[in-house]
Coordinates of C-alpha atoms and ligand atoms in Angstrom, one line a residue:
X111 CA 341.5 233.6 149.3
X112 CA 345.3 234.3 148.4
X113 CA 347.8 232.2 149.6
X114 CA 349.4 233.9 152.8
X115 CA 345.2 234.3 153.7
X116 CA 346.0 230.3 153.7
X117 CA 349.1 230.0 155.5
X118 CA 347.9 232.4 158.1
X119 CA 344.9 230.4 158.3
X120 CA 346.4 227.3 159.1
X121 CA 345.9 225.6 162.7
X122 CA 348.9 223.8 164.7
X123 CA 347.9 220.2 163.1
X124 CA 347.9 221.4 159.3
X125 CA 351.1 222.8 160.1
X126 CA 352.9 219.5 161.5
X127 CA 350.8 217.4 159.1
X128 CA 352.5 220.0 155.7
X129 CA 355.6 219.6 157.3
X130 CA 355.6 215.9 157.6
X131 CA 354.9 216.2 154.2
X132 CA 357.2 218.5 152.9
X133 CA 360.0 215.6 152.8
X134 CA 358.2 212.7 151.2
X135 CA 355.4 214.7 149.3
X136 CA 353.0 211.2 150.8
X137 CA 352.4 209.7 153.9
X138 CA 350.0 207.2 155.6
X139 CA 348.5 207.7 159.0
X140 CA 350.1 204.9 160.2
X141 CA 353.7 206.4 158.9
X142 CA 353.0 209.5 161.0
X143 CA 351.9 207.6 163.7
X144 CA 354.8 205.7 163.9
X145 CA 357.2 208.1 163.6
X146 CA 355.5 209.7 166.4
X147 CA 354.7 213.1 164.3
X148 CA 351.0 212.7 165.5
X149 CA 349.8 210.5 168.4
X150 CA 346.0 209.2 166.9
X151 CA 345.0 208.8 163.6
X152 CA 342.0 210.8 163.6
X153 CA 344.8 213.9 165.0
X154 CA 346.0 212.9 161.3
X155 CA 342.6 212.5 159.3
X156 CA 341.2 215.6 161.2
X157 CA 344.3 217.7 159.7
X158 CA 344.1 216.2 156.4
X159 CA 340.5 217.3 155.9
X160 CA 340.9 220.4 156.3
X161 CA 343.7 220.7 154.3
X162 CA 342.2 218.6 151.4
X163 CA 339.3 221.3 151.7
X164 CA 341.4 224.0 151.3
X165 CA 343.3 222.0 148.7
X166 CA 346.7 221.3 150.0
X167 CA 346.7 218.2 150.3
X168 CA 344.8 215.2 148.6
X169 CA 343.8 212.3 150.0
X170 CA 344.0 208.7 148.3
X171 CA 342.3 205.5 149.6
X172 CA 344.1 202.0 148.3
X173 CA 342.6 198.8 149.3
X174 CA 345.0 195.6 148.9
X175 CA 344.6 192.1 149.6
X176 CA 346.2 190.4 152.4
X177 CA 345.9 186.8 154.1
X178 CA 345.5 185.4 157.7
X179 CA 345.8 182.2 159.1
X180 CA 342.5 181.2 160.4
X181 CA 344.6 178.2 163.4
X182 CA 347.8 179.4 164.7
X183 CA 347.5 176.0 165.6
X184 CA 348.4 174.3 162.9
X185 CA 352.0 175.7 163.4
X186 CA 352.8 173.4 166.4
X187 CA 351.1 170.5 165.5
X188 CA 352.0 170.7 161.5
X189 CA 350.4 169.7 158.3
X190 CA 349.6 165.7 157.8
X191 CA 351.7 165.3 155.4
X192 CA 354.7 167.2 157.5
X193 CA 353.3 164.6 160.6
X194 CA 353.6 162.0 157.8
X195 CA 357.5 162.5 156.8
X196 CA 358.2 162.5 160.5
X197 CA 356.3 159.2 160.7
X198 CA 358.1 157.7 157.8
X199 CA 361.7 159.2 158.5
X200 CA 364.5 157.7 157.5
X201 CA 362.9 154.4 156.8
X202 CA 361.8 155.7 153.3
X203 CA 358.4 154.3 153.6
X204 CA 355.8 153.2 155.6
X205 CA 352.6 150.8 155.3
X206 CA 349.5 152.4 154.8
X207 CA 348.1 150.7 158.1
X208 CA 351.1 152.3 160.5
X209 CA 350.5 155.3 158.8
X210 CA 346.8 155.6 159.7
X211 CA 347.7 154.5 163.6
X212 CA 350.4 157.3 163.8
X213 CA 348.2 160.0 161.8
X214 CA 344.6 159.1 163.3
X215 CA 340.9 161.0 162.4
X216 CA 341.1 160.7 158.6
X217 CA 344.7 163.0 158.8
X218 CA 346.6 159.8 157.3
X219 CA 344.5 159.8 153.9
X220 CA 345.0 163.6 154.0
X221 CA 348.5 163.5 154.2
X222 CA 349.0 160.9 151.5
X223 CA 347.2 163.1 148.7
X224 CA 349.3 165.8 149.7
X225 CA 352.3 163.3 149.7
X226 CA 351.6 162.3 146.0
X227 CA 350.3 165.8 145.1
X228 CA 353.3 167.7 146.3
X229 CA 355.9 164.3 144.7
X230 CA 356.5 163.4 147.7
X231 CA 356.5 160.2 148.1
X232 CA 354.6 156.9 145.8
X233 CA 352.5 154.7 147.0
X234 CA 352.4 150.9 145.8
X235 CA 349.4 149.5 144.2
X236 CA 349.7 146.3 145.5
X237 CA 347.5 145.0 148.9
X238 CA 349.9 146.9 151.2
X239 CA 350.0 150.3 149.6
X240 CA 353.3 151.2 150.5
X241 CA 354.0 154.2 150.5
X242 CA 357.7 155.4 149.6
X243 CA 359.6 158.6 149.5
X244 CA 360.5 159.9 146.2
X245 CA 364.3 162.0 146.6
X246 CA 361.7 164.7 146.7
X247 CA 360.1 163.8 149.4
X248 CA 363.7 162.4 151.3
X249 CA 364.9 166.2 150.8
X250 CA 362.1 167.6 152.5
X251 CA 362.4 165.7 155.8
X252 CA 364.9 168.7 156.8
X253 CA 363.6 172.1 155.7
X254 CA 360.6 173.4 155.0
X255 CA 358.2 173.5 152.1
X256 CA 357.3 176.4 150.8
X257 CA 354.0 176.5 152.4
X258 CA 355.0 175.6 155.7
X259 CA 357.3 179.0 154.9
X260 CA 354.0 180.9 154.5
X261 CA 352.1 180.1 157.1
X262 CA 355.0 180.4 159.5
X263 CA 355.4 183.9 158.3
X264 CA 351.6 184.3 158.2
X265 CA 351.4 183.2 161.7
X266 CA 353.3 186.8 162.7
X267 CA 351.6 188.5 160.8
X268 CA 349.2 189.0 157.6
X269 CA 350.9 189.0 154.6
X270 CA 350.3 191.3 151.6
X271 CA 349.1 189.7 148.2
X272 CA 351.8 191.9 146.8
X273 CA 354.4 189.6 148.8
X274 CA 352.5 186.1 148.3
X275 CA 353.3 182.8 145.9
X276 CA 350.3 182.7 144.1
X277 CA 350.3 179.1 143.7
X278 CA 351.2 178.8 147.1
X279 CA 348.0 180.5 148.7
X280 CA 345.9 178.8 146.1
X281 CA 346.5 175.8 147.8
X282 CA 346.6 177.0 150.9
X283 CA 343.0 178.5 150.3
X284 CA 342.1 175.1 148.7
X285 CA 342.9 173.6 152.3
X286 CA 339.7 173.7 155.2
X287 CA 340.3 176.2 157.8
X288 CA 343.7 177.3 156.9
X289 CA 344.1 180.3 155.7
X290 CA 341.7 183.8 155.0
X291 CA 341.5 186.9 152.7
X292 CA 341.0 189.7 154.4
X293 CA 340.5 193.6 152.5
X294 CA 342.9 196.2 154.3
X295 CA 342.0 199.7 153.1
X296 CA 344.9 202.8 153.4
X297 CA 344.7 206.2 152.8
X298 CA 347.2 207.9 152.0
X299 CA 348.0 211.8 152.0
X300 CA 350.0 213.9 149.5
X301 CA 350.7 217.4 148.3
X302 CA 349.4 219.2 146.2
X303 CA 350.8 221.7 143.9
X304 CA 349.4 224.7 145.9
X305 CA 350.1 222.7 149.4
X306 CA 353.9 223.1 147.8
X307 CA 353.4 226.5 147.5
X308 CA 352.4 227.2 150.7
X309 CA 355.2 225.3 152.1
X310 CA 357.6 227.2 150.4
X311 CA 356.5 230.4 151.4
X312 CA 357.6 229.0 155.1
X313 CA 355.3 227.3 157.9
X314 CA 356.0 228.0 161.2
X315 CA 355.1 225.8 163.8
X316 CA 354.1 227.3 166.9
X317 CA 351.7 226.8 169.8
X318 CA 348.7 228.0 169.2
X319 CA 345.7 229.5 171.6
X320 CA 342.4 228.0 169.8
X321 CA 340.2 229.8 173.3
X322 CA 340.1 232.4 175.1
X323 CA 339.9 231.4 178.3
X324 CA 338.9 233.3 181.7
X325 CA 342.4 232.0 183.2
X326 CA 344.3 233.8 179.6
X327 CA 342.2 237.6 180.4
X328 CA 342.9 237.5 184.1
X329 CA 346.9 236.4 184.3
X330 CA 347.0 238.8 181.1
X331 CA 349.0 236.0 179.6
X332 CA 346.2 236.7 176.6
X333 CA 348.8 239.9 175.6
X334 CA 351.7 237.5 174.7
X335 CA 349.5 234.9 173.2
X336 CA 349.6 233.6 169.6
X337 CA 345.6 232.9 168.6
X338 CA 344.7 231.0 166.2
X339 CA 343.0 232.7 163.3
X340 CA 339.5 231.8 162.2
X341 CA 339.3 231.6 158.9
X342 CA 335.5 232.1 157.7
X343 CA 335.8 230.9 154.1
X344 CA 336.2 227.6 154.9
X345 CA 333.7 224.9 154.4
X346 CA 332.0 223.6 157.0
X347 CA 328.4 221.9 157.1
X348 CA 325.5 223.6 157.2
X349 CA 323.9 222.8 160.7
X350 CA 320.0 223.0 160.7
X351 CA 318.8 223.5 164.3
X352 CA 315.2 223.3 165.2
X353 CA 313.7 226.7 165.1
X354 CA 310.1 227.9 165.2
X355 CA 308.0 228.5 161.5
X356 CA 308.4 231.8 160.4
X357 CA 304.9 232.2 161.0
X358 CA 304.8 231.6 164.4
X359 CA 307.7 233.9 164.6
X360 CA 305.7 237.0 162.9
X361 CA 302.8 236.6 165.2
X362 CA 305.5 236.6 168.1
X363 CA 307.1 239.9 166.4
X364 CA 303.3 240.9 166.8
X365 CA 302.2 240.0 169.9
X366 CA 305.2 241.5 171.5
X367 CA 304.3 244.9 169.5
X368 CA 300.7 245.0 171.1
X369 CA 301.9 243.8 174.5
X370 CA 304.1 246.2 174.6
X371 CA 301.7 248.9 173.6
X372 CA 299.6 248.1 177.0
X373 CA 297.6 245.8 175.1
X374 CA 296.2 242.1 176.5
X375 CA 295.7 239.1 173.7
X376 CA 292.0 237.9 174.0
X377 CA 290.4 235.0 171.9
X378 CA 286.7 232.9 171.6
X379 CA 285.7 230.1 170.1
X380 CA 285.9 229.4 166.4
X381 CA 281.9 228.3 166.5
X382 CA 279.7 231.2 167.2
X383 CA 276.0 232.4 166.5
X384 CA 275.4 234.5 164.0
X385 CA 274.3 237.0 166.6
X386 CA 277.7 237.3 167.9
X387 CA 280.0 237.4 164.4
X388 CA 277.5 239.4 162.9
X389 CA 274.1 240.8 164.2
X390 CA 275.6 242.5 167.1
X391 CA 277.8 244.0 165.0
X392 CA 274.8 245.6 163.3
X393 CA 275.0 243.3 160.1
X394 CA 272.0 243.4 158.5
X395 CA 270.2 239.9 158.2
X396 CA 270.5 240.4 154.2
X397 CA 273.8 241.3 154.2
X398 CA 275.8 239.6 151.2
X399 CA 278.3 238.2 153.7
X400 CA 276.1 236.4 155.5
X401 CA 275.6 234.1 152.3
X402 CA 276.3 230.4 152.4
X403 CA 278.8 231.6 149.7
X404 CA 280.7 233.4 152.0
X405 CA 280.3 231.9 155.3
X406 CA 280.9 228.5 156.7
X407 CA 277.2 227.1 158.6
X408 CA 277.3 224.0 160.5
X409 CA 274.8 221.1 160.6
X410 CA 276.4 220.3 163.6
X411 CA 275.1 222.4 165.9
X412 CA 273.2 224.3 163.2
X413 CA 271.9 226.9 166.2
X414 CA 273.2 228.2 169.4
X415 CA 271.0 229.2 171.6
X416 CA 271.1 233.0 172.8
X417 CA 270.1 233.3 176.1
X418 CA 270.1 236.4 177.1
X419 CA 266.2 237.7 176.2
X420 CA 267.5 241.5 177.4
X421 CA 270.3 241.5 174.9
X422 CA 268.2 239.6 171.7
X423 CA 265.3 242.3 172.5
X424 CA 267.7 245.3 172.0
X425 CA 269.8 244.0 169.0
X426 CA 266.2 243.6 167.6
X427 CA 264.8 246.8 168.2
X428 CA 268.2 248.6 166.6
X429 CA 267.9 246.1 163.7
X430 CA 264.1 247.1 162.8
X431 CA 264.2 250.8 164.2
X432 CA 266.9 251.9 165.9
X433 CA 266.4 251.5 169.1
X434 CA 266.7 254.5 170.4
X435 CA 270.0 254.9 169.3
X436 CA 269.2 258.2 166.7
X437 CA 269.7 255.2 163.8
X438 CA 266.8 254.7 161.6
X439 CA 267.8 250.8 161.7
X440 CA 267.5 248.2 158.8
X441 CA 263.5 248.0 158.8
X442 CA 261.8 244.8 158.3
X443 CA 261.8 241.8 161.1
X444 CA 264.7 240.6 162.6
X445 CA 264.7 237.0 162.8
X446 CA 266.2 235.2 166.1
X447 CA 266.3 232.3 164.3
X448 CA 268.9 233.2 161.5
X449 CA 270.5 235.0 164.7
X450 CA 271.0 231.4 166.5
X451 CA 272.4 229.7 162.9
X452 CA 276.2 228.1 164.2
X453 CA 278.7 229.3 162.0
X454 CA 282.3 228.9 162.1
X455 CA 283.6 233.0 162.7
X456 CA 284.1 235.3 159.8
X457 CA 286.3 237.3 161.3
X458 CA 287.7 237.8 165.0
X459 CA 285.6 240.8 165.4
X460 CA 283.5 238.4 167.3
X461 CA 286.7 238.5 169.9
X462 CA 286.4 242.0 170.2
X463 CA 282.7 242.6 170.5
X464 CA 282.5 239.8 173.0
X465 CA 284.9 241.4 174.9
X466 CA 283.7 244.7 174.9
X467 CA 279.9 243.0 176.0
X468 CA 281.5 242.1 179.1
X469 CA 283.6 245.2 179.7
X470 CA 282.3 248.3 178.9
X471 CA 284.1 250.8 180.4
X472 CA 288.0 252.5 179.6
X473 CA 290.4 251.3 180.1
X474 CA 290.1 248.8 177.9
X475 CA 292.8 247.6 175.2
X476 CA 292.9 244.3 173.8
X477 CA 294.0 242.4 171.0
X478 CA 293.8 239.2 169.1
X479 CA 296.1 237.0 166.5
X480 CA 293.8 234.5 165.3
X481 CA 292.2 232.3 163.1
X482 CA 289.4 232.9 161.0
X483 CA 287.0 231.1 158.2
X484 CA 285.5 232.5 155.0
X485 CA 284.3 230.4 152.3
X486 CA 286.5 231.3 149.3
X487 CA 287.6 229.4 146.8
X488 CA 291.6 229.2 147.4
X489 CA 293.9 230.8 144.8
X490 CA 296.8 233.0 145.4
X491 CA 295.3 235.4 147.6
X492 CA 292.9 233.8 149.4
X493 CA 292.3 230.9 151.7
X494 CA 289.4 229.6 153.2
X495 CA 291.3 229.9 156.8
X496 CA 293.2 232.7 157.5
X497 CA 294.5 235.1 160.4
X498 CA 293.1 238.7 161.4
X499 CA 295.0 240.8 163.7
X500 CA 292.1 242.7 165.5
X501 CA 291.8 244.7 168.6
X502 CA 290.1 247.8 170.1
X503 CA 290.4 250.3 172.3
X504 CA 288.1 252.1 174.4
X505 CA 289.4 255.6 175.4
X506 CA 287.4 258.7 176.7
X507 CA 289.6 260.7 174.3
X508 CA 289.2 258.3 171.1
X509 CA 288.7 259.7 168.4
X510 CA 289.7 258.8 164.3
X511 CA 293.0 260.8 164.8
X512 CA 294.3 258.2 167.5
X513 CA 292.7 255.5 165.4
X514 CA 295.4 256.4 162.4
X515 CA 298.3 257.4 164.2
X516 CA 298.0 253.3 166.4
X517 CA 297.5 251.8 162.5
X518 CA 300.0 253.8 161.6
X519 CA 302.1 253.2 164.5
X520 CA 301.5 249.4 164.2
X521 CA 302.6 248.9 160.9
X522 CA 305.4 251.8 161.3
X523 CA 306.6 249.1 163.5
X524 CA 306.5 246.1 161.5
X525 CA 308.4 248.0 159.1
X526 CA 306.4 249.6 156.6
X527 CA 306.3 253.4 156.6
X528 CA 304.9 254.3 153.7
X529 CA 300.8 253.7 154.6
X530 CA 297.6 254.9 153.3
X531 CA 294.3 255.6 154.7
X532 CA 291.3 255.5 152.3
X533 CA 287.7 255.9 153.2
X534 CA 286.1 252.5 153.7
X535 CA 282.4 251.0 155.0
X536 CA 281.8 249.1 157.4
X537 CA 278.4 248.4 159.0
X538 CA 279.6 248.2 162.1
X539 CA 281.9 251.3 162.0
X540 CA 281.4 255.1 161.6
X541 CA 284.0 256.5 160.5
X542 CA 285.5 253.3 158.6
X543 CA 289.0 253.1 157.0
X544 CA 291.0 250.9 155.0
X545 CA 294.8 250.6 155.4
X546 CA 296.7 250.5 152.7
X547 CA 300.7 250.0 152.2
X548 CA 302.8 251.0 149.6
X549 CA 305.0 247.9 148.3
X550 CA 306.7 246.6 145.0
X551 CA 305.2 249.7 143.4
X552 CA 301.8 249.0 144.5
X553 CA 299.4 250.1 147.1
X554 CA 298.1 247.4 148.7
X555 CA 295.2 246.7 151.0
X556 CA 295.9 245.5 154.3
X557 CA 293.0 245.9 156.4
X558 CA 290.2 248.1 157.8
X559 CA 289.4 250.0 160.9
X560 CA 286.7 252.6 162.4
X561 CA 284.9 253.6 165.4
X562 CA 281.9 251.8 166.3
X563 CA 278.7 252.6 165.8
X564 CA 276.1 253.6 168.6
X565 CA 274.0 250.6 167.0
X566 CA 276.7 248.4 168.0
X567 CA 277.7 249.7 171.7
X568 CA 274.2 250.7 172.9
X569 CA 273.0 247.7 173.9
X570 CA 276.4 247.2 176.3
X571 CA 276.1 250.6 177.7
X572 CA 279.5 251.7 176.4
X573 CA 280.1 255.0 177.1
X574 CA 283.2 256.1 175.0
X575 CA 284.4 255.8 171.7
X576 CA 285.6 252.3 170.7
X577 CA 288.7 252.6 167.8
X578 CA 288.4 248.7 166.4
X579 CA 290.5 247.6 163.3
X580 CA 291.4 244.3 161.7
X581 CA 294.2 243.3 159.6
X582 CA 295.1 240.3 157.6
X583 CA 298.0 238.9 158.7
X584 CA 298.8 236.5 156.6
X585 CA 298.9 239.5 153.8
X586 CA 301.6 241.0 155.9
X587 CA 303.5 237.6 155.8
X588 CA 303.8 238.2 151.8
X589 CA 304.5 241.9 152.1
X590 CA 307.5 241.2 154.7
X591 CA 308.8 238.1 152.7
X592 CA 307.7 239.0 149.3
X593 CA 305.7 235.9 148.6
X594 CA 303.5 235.8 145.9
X595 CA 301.5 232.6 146.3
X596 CA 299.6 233.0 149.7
X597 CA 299.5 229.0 149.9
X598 CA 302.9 229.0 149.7
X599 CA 303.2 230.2 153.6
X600 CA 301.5 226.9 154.3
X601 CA 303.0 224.2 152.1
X602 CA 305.6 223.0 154.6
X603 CA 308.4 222.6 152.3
X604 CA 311.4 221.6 154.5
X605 CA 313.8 222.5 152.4
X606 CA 312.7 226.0 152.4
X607 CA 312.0 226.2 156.1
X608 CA 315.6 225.2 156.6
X609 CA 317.6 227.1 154.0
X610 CA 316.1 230.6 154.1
X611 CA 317.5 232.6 156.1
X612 CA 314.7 235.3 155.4
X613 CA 312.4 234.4 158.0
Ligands
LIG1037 N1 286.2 242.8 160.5 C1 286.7 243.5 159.4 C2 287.2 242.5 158.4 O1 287.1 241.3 158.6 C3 287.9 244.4 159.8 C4 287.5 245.4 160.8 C5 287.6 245.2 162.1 C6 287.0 246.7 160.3 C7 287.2 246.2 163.1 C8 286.6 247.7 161.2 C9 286.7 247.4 162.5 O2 287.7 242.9 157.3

């Protein structure tokens, strides 16, 4: 920023406070105050930040010693060995036993070591202990000794180490409840070189509007007004508000996009059967992902019952011949039993067919965002819990046409345009496909979609074509935010959550 940037920058306060300056070069808050260029001191402090910031000004902190009497009392009633002189007056001495009935509560033995400390006066060392005023102590019965100076001057104020008798407040100190050191910090502000600069080029002081109010636009009194400029460069601290995870901000940027499409979010259970995550969906019993390597069984239950005889009947039937359904099925026996194992879901598929079980017939368009198990071995792809973005639709007029152009649509509108469709299997889909996007140079797969089978909607009496898909979401996370480590989207790291502003 060059330096007229910086003059034209500067609010009402810097102003006054650079001008205040421009005589002296320093000044304290309380010199301002006092001289009633600013009213409070943190009018003063608030100016001088910003100018320090901007480097106009520096600011100096000194911190000096000063004392305070602890009894103003002591003033009226004096020290002992003040009370003592008045006692022994013009006499020139006085015994030891008058002295202790005029000073009472110890004071007399107090004042005479002070007496003889300060030359005062002697005392005999015979049986009477007289004790006599030296031309010392005769002088000092008018006047007043230098500490009695002090703590008059102390008792109108606290007085600055810089203006003290050293030897003085040692004593004084040395005395119970007398006297106090207190620490008085004071800052101090001054010029610097480029706040000279600036000065020179010319400040002018004049009121400024900081906001626009309604009253300024409707008396048009805004057309005439001087506004403060903003100056953007500036430091100012960074403010952290709360705000929702990134992630939960994608799956909002989702939802809306499927909700907006005429789509309804559905979800189930994360524990289902077999039957529902897989052989409903026409997965053979042998199939690979229905390993313990790949799927998450529970002890607890370790079945769920199906009860729906009708619907177990069919899915058998299609499993070991067909059904009816023109497929030549898997062959073999279908077990119920491996049907009824609990597992957690594999993918939200089960949502979907569920859904579809219950409601057969067009329209029908609904979607899920959510969470899904697999028994991987975590690395920097994979997680054994992750996130599929699944839905169908069920359309008279489906076909693998409308299929591409919604996957296409969907991820047209999360911002990737450059897709790819390969041929993919599924054995729940006929036509299957896999979605792949074009990123960092790479095609990259993203997830799969079809139409399904007649193995799979027989049994529910579906009548049209049913366009399903499923895409990783947490894949699209990476792609958006070019994140390499996939457990890096759950790793919590504050600092990150805060700072970036890419999410
Ligand atoms: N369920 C498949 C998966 O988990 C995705 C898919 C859903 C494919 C629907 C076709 C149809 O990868």
């Amino acid at each position: 920023m060059n330096t007229s940037e910086i003059r034209d920058g500067l609010s009402h306060n810097e102003k006054r406070l650079l001008l205040a300056l421009k005589e002296t070069g320093t000044v304290t808050p309380a010199e301002l105050i006092a001289s009633r260029t600013f009213d409070i001191e943190v009018e003063v402090m608030g100016a001088a930040s910003w100018l320090s910031s901007k480097g106009l000004v520096r600011m100096d902190e000194s911190s000096s010693k000063f004392y305070v009497m602890i009894d103003k009392g002591i003033i009226s009633k004096g020290l002992p060995e003040r009370r003592a002189l008045a006692a022994i007056g013009d006499r020139g001495s006085i015994g030891m036993a008058e002295l202790a009935s005029c000073l009472p509560g110890g004071d007399d033995k107090i004042a005479v070591g002070w007496l003889k400390r300060k030359g005062l006066a002697d005392i005999s060392k015979d049986e009477e202990r007289t004790v006599t005023l030296t031309d010392k102590g005769k002088a000092a019965l008018t006047g007043k000794m230098k500490d009695e100076e002090m703590l008059e001057r102390m008792s109108k104020g606290a007085v600055s180490e810089n203006d003290a008798d050293i030897s003085v407040i040692k004593d004084l100190k040395g005395r119970q409840g007398m006297i106090d050191e207190k620490i008085i910090t004071e800052r101090s502000i001054s010029l610097t070189d480029l706040g000279k600069k600036i000065i020179k080029m010319g400040i002018e002081v004049k009121e400024e509007v900081t906001q626009l109010t309604v009253e300024l636009i409707q008396s048009g009194r805004w057309k005439d007004a001087e506004f403060r400029r903003y100056d953007v460069q500036t430091f100012a601290p960074s403010a952290f508000p709360a705000k929702k995870h990134p992630l939960s901000r994608l799956a909002d940027e989702i939802r809306n996009i499927f909700v907006q499409m005429g789509f309804t979010e559905i979800d189930e259970e994360y524990v289902q059967p077999a039957f529902w995550n897989m052989d409903v969906l026409f997965t053979p019993q042998d199939h690979p992902a229905r390993d313990i390597q790949d799927t998450f069984y529970l002890s607890d239950p370790s079945s769920i019952r199906i009860d729906d005889a009708g619907l177990v009947r069919k899915v058998k039937d299609i499993h070991e011949t067909g059904g009816g359904t023109g497929s030549a099925g898997w062959g073999g026996t279908w077990s119920v039993e491996k049907a009824e194992q609990a597992l957690l879901r594999t993918h939200t598929t089960v949502n979907t067919i569920k859904h579809l079980s219950a409601h057969p017939d067009p329209p029908v368009k609904v979607f899920s965002l959510s969470r899904i198990f697999r028994n991987e071995s975590i690395d920097a792809t994979h997680l054994p819990e992750f996130t599929q973005i699944e839905g169908i639709i069920v359309d008279e007029k489906g076909d693998f046409d409308m299929l591409v152009s919604l996957v296409k649509g969907f991820y047209g509108r999360m911002g990737f345009d450059k897709i790819r469709i390969r041929p993919a299997y599924f054995p729940y889909t006929e036509p299957s496909l896999e979605i792949e996007v074009f990123f960092n140079g790479k095609w990259m797969e993203l997830g799969g979609a079809g139409i399904f089978r007649p193995e799979v909607t027989a049994p529910f009496n579906v009548k049209y074509p049913v366009l399903a898909w499923g895409f990783g979401f947490e894949r699209l996370a990476m792609l958006k935010w070019n994140i390499k480590d996939i457990r890096d989207l759950y790793i919590s790291d504050m600092d990150l959550l805060r700072k970036n502003t890419i999410f």
